[in-house]
C-alpha cells in the first residue's frame, strides 16, 4: 500500500466537563473524547468511521478538520511533498461537511456557494465547476428553501470542496436521504475518490457503507478498536466466512452435514421452513443440503455494528449502548483524570 497521506499518532482531545464543588464551583475535569488515536488516511481511499452514538466520531472529525486542537500526540502529512511533515493547521488542506447544515432562505444555490467562496477568493469558474461536479448545475438558480435533502447534501459537499482539499470529511452524510438520493450520493463520493481525494465518512450504519468504503475504522468510547479493509477486520474479529441457508420442510442438519467440516452457529426451523447459519465450507454444505432438502436461499452473513463492537470489545450485547453516552462517560482506557483549575 502507498504511503499514508495523513497520519495521527497517539492523538487526543477530551472535552472539559464541569464538576463544581462548594469550595471550587469552577472545577473542571477531562471527560469524553478521543484518546490514544493512531490512524492513517490514504489518498483516493474512502474510510468509513463507524461507531455507536456517543463513540466520539464527530469529535474525531472535528480534530481531522482542524476545528478541535490536539491536546496530545502528533499529526503529519504528505500534502505538499512526498515526505511526511508536521502539520500545524489542517484547515487549509481539509474540507469538512458537518452532520447538519441548514441551507435555507431566498438565496439561490449559486449565491450561497459564492458567498462562502468569497472568503477563499474562489473564482467564478471554480464555483461553476463544483456545481457541475455535484450535479447542481441545472439547479444553481433554485432558492435554498426549495431544495430537497439530497440537494442540500450535494451543496454541502460543494462547499466543503471549495478549497480543493486533499481530505474530505463527511459526517453522517446519509441522514435523511431516500434510497435513490443515497445511491446518487454514493456515486458522487466514488467519483471524488477516483480523483485522488481522501474521503472519511462517519456513520453508525455499516450496511450503508458496505459498497462504498475501502477501509473501516471501528470507534467506541473514544478509542479506535480496529482499522483496515472490511474483510481484514471481520477476519481479525472472527466474524468472516459466515453463511445463511434457508429452506422448506423438515430437515436433520446434524446428520446431513456429519461428514463436512463446518461450525454450527444457529438453526431455527419447524416442519414448514428452516434457517441455518454456519461458518466453513460453504459450497460443500450447500451441495449436501440441496441434495436432500428444498433450499430456497443462500447468502453470506455480514456483521452488523453490534456484532463488530461485541467482538472488538469483548462486551455482551446488553452492555453496548447505542444511546448517546452521558457527559460523565469516560473512554475505555482512561489515564489519570486531570483537573483544570
XYZ file of C-alpha atoms in Angstrom:
341
model
C 0.000 0.000 0.000
C 1.117 3.551 -0.736
C 2.402 5.830 1.986
C -0.386 7.460 4.045
C -1.438 10.977 3.135
C -2.329 11.933 6.712
C -1.234 10.280 9.961
C -2.445 10.764 13.534
C -0.180 9.299 16.238
C -1.356 8.988 19.863
C -3.785 11.844 19.191
C -6.058 13.035 21.979
C -8.775 15.593 22.541
C -11.076 15.273 25.539
C -13.871 17.693 26.318
C -13.752 19.540 29.624
C -16.820 18.999 31.798
C -17.882 20.904 34.869
C -17.868 19.102 38.229
C -18.464 22.002 40.623
C -17.873 21.634 44.342
C -18.684 24.063 47.125
C -15.102 25.355 47.548
C -14.371 25.211 43.800
C -17.511 25.944 41.736
C -15.356 26.344 38.598
C -13.761 22.896 38.818
C -13.496 21.001 35.535
C -12.124 17.608 34.562
C -11.452 15.891 31.261
C -14.464 13.919 30.101
C -15.343 12.009 26.921
C -13.404 12.499 23.728
C -10.667 10.814 21.715
C -7.763 9.026 23.432
C -4.587 7.401 22.039
C -5.691 7.507 18.407
C -3.335 6.040 15.772
C -4.814 6.330 12.285
C -3.548 6.566 8.694
C -5.581 8.146 5.892
C -4.725 7.361 2.254
C -5.151 9.377 -0.923
C -8.052 8.156 -3.094
C -9.277 5.877 -0.302
C -12.747 6.011 1.290
C -12.532 5.344 5.030
C -15.700 4.513 6.947
C -15.570 5.748 10.535
C -18.113 3.571 12.326
C -19.370 3.559 15.891
C -22.496 3.970 18.023
C -23.867 7.343 19.052
C -21.515 8.933 21.554
C -18.469 6.962 20.343
C -16.546 10.140 19.514
C -16.995 10.169 15.722
C -17.912 13.857 15.482
C -15.114 14.823 17.877
C -12.625 12.918 15.717
C -13.963 14.513 12.541
C -13.502 17.957 14.076
C -9.962 17.036 15.081
C -9.268 15.967 11.491
C -10.748 19.218 10.220
C -8.528 21.312 12.494
C -11.512 22.670 14.421
C -10.502 20.965 17.664
C -6.809 21.084 18.576
C -4.771 18.058 19.552
C -4.186 18.055 23.309
C -1.616 15.297 22.877
C 0.002 13.369 20.050
C 1.134 14.435 16.592
C -0.241 14.814 13.070
C 1.929 14.508 9.972
C 1.020 14.645 6.290
C 2.293 14.425 2.737
C 0.152 17.269 1.436
C 2.869 19.246 -0.339
C 5.702 16.715 -0.662
C 6.473 13.012 -0.616
C 7.974 13.388 2.853
C 5.774 13.260 5.944
C 5.880 16.626 7.675
C 4.329 18.001 10.834
C 1.080 19.900 10.199
C 0.227 22.922 12.322
C -3.083 23.798 10.660
C -5.228 21.219 8.875
C -7.929 23.647 7.799
C -6.295 24.699 4.540
C -5.988 21.066 3.417
C -9.231 19.515 4.703
C -12.829 20.009 3.570
C -15.470 19.343 6.220
C -19.165 18.598 5.735
C -20.832 18.704 9.183
C -23.736 16.441 10.059
C -26.305 19.237 9.898
C -26.058 22.244 7.588
C -29.143 24.463 7.488
C -29.431 25.708 3.924
C -32.459 27.992 3.948
C -33.645 31.356 2.730
C -34.293 33.115 -0.566
C -30.662 32.902 -1.662
C -30.009 30.752 -4.715
C -27.676 27.775 -4.749
C -25.055 29.704 -6.685
C -25.337 32.788 -4.457
C -24.893 30.688 -1.317
C -21.801 28.988 -2.717
C -20.360 32.266 -3.973
C -20.825 33.860 -0.542
C -18.675 31.125 1.004
C -16.252 31.191 -1.920
C -15.629 34.926 -1.425
C -13.910 34.081 1.870
C -11.447 31.886 -0.056
C -11.207 34.150 -3.122
C -12.649 31.309 -5.175
C -13.035 32.267 -8.862
C -16.445 32.004 -10.553
C -15.139 29.307 -12.880
C -14.351 27.126 -9.879
C -17.865 27.699 -8.483
C -19.414 26.609 -11.772
C -17.171 23.545 -11.900
C -18.185 22.457 -8.394
C -21.886 22.870 -9.156
C -21.397 20.647 -12.193
C -19.364 18.111 -10.191
C -22.068 17.662 -7.534
C -24.906 17.672 -10.064
C -26.439 21.041 -9.201
C -25.619 22.981 -12.383
C -29.250 22.810 -13.506
C -30.498 23.913 -10.080
C -27.999 26.713 -9.420
C -30.733 29.384 -9.575
C -33.045 27.464 -7.246
C -33.780 29.087 -3.877
C -32.396 27.266 -0.855
C -35.865 26.870 0.659
C -36.900 24.775 -2.345
C -34.089 22.219 -2.138
C -34.650 18.581 -1.228
C -32.484 16.940 1.436
C -30.413 15.260 -1.247
C -29.754 18.582 -2.967
C -28.782 20.179 0.338
C -26.261 17.387 0.916
C -24.802 17.979 -2.552
C -24.496 21.684 -1.827
C -22.756 20.888 1.458
C -20.185 18.779 -0.407
C -19.648 21.584 -2.924
C -18.981 23.993 -0.048
C -16.525 21.537 1.524
C -14.678 21.258 -1.803
C -14.197 24.992 -2.332
C -10.585 24.960 -1.204
C -9.642 21.919 -3.349
C -8.985 19.842 -0.207
C -6.746 16.799 -0.070
C -9.065 15.233 2.527
C -12.870 15.389 2.557
C -14.745 14.687 5.799
C -18.426 13.712 5.632
C -20.254 13.492 8.961
C -23.357 11.232 8.740
C -23.986 12.215 5.085
C -26.788 9.672 4.540
C -29.084 11.109 7.223
C -32.483 11.911 5.753
C -31.713 10.579 2.264
C -34.098 8.271 0.431
C -32.590 5.205 -1.312
C -32.346 6.951 -4.704
C -30.642 10.026 -3.230
C -28.327 7.807 -1.156
C -27.224 5.918 -4.273
C -26.567 9.177 -6.141
C -24.577 10.432 -3.177
C -22.563 7.197 -3.122
C -21.646 7.597 -6.797
C -20.548 11.177 -6.155
C -18.242 10.098 -3.327
C -16.722 7.365 -5.523
C -16.096 9.933 -8.249
C -14.283 12.223 -5.821
C -12.139 9.349 -4.539
C -11.223 8.410 -8.103
C -9.777 11.908 -8.464
C -7.406 11.228 -5.564
C -9.345 12.845 -2.731
C -9.076 11.002 0.591
C -12.635 10.653 1.919
C -13.602 9.934 5.531
C -17.274 9.128 6.170
C -18.671 8.987 9.688
C -21.672 6.737 10.211
C -23.307 4.424 12.734
C -24.667 2.204 9.940
C -22.326 -0.433 8.476
C -24.812 -1.535 5.785
C -24.857 1.920 4.160
C -21.079 1.871 3.769
C -20.592 -1.695 2.573
C -20.407 -0.926 -1.171
C -18.681 2.429 -0.739
C -15.749 2.234 1.639
C -12.280 0.822 1.034
C -11.387 0.658 4.728
C -13.280 0.735 8.016
C -12.300 2.235 11.377
C -14.238 0.962 14.394
C -14.614 3.575 17.134
C -16.070 3.062 20.616
C -15.836 5.224 23.741
C -13.265 7.497 22.180
C -10.891 4.762 21.073
C -10.030 3.175 17.751
C -10.634 -0.544 18.267
C -9.681 -1.790 14.806
C -8.969 -0.433 11.326
C -8.368 -1.924 7.892
C -10.366 -3.176 4.933
C -13.654 -4.772 5.967
C -12.535 -8.316 5.171
C -9.409 -7.901 7.327
C -11.396 -6.523 10.253
C -14.034 -9.259 10.019
C -11.306 -11.913 9.934
C -9.439 -10.473 12.924
C -12.680 -10.346 14.884
C -13.647 -13.889 13.832
C -16.757 -12.660 12.011
C -15.840 -13.727 8.476
C -16.787 -16.733 6.353
C -20.345 -16.953 7.712
C -23.326 -18.050 5.607
C -27.087 -18.481 5.934
C -29.052 -21.158 4.070
C -32.856 -21.230 4.178
C -35.284 -23.878 3.001
C -38.672 -25.559 3.356
C -39.784 -28.714 5.111
C -38.325 -30.693 7.997
C -34.577 -31.299 7.997
C -31.935 -33.004 10.151
C -28.912 -30.693 9.800
C -26.621 -32.725 12.052
C -26.917 -35.968 10.103
C -26.759 -34.356 6.661
C -23.554 -32.491 7.471
C -21.859 -35.024 9.737
C -19.031 -35.598 7.211
C -18.478 -31.927 6.300
C -16.206 -29.685 8.318
C -18.182 -26.642 9.469
C -19.095 -24.639 12.572
C -22.762 -24.665 13.539
C -23.707 -21.104 14.576
C -27.515 -21.031 14.593
C -30.545 -23.014 13.476
C -34.237 -22.108 13.524
C -36.967 -24.185 11.990
C -40.061 -26.370 12.137
C -41.791 -28.777 9.764
C -42.548 -25.951 7.307
C -39.336 -23.938 6.946
C -35.846 -23.573 8.396
C -32.844 -21.245 8.536
C -29.270 -22.422 9.159
C -26.249 -20.178 9.889
C -22.758 -21.663 9.802
C -19.078 -20.991 9.183
C -16.994 -23.240 6.983
C -17.045 -24.927 3.573
C -19.960 -23.079 2.010
C -20.017 -24.931 -1.313
C -19.865 -28.392 0.255
C -22.582 -27.562 2.806
C -24.827 -26.078 0.133
C -24.474 -29.072 -2.210
C -25.189 -31.516 0.620
C -28.347 -29.708 1.698
C -29.600 -29.228 -1.877
C -29.269 -32.963 -2.475
C -31.558 -33.846 0.429
C -33.735 -30.802 1.131
C -35.547 -27.908 -0.521
C -33.224 -24.906 -0.385
C -34.835 -21.529 -1.100
C -31.968 -19.084 -0.489
C -28.270 -18.820 0.289
C -26.279 -15.739 1.255
C -23.175 -14.605 3.160
C -23.829 -13.109 6.593
C -22.251 -9.684 7.054
C -21.685 -8.495 10.623
C -23.706 -5.568 11.895
C -22.372 -2.794 14.116
C -23.338 -4.501 17.387
C -21.552 -7.719 16.386
C -18.429 -5.774 15.428
C -18.435 -3.915 18.730
C -19.079 -7.028 20.798
C -16.225 -8.863 19.071
C -13.827 -5.918 19.355
C -14.591 -5.054 22.986
C -15.407 -8.476 24.427
C -18.625 -6.973 25.813
C -22.092 -8.533 25.709
C -24.870 -7.090 23.577
C -26.733 -5.691 26.579
C -23.583 -3.861 27.691
C -23.142 -1.994 24.416
C -25.432 1.010 24.364
C -26.468 2.626 21.105
C -27.757 5.631 23.014
C -25.811 8.845 23.487
C -23.372 8.488 26.358
C -23.666 10.743 29.365
C -21.275 13.624 29.917
C -19.614 11.600 32.664
C -18.745 8.731 30.333
C -15.005 8.213 30.077
C -13.089 6.271 27.415
C -12.486 2.563 27.904
C -8.825 3.047 28.793
C -8.516 6.210 30.813
C -5.317 7.816 32.055
C -5.464 9.607 35.337
C -8.134 12.312 35.418
C -6.614 15.760 35.178
C -8.112 18.935 36.554
C -8.221 22.409 35.089
C -8.423 24.877 37.922
